Coordinates of C-alpha atoms in Angstrom, one line a residue:
M1293 CA 173.4 155.6 140.7
N1294 CA 170.6 157.2 142.0
K1295 CA 168.4 159.9 140.6
T1296 CA 170.7 162.8 141.8
E1297 CA 173.9 161.0 140.3
L1298 CA 171.8 160.3 137.0
I1299 CA 170.7 164.1 136.9
A1300 CA 174.3 165.4 137.5
L1301 CA 175.6 163.3 135.1
A1302 CA 172.9 164.3 132.5
A1303 CA 173.3 167.7 132.9
E1304 CA 177.3 167.2 132.4
R1305 CA 176.9 165.3 129.1
S1306 CA 174.0 167.7 127.9
G1307 CA 175.7 171.0 128.6
I1308 CA 172.6 172.0 130.5
T1309 CA 172.0 172.9 134.2
K1310 CA 171.0 170.4 137.1
K1311 CA 168.0 172.1 137.4
D1312 CA 167.1 171.9 133.8
A1313 CA 167.9 168.3 133.6
E1314 CA 166.0 167.4 136.9
A1315 CA 163.0 169.2 135.3
A1316 CA 163.4 167.0 132.0
L1317 CA 163.7 163.8 133.9
N1318 CA 161.1 164.3 136.3
A1319 CA 158.4 165.4 132.9
A1320 CA 159.7 162.2 131.3
L1321 CA 159.1 159.9 134.3
D1322 CA 155.6 161.6 134.9
V1323 CA 154.6 160.9 131.2
I1324 CA 155.6 157.2 131.5
A1325 CA 153.9 156.8 134.7
A1326 CA 150.8 158.3 133.2
Q1327 CA 150.9 156.5 130.1
L1328 CA 151.3 153.0 132.2
T1329 CA 148.4 154.3 134.7
S1330 CA 145.9 154.5 131.7
G1331 CA 146.9 151.2 130.5
E1332 CA 149.4 152.5 127.3
K1333 CA 152.9 151.3 126.7
V1334 CA 155.8 153.4 126.3
Q1335 CA 158.5 152.2 123.3
L1336 CA 161.7 153.9 123.4
S1337 CA 163.5 152.6 120.3
G1338 CA 167.1 151.4 121.2
F1339 CA 166.3 151.3 125.1
G1340 CA 163.2 149.3 125.7
I1341 CA 159.5 149.2 126.3
F1342 CA 157.5 150.0 129.4
E1343 CA 154.3 148.4 129.8
T1344 CA 151.8 146.7 132.4
K1345 CA 151.0 143.0 133.0
T1346 CA 148.1 141.7 134.8
R1347 CA 149.0 139.0 137.6
K1348 CA 146.4 136.1 138.0
P1349 CA 145.1 136.0 141.4
R1350 CA 147.1 132.9 143.4
I1351 CA 147.2 131.4 146.7
G1352 CA 150.5 131.9 149.0
R1353 CA 151.4 131.0 152.5
N1354 CA 151.9 133.3 155.3
P1355 CA 155.6 132.4 156.3
H1356 CA 155.0 132.7 160.2
T1357 CA 151.6 130.8 160.6
K1358 CA 151.7 128.5 157.2
E1359 CA 148.1 129.6 156.5
A1360 CA 147.0 129.7 152.8
I1361 CA 146.1 133.2 151.7
E1362 CA 144.5 134.5 148.6
I1363 CA 146.8 137.0 146.8
P1364 CA 144.5 139.0 144.4
A1365 CA 145.1 139.9 141.0
A1366 CA 147.1 143.0 140.2
R1367 CA 148.3 145.2 137.4
V1368 CA 152.0 145.7 137.8
P1369 CA 154.6 147.7 135.5
V1370 CA 157.0 145.8 133.7
F1371 CA 160.1 146.8 131.4
K1372 CA 161.4 144.6 128.5
P1373 CA 165.0 145.9 127.2
S1374 CA 165.6 146.3 123.6
K1375 CA 168.1 143.9 121.8
T1376 CA 170.4 146.8 121.4
L1377 CA 170.4 147.6 125.0
R1378 CA 170.8 143.9 125.8
D1379 CA 173.8 144.0 123.5
L1380 CA 175.3 146.8 125.1
V1381 CA 175.1 145.4 128.8
E1382 CA 176.3 141.9 127.6
Q1383 CA 179.6 143.5 126.3

């Protein structure tokens, strides 16, 4: 499912227009991204937690030249599904 299909299905299930569903989804995604950017986590009960983790710097290899390269530390977004969501998916 892509974003357009998600918007259409959300609009149909909630009884609102696609334009309103798109605005709501975009606003939610913008808020989540802004919170993650500022280092906060977003917890949605029954769904999961969006947060950031810091990856340590490490040594990697260039697959073409086999040369060792240093991969710098990075902050990356992660998602941890709730037990409710995991149980739903498992069924």
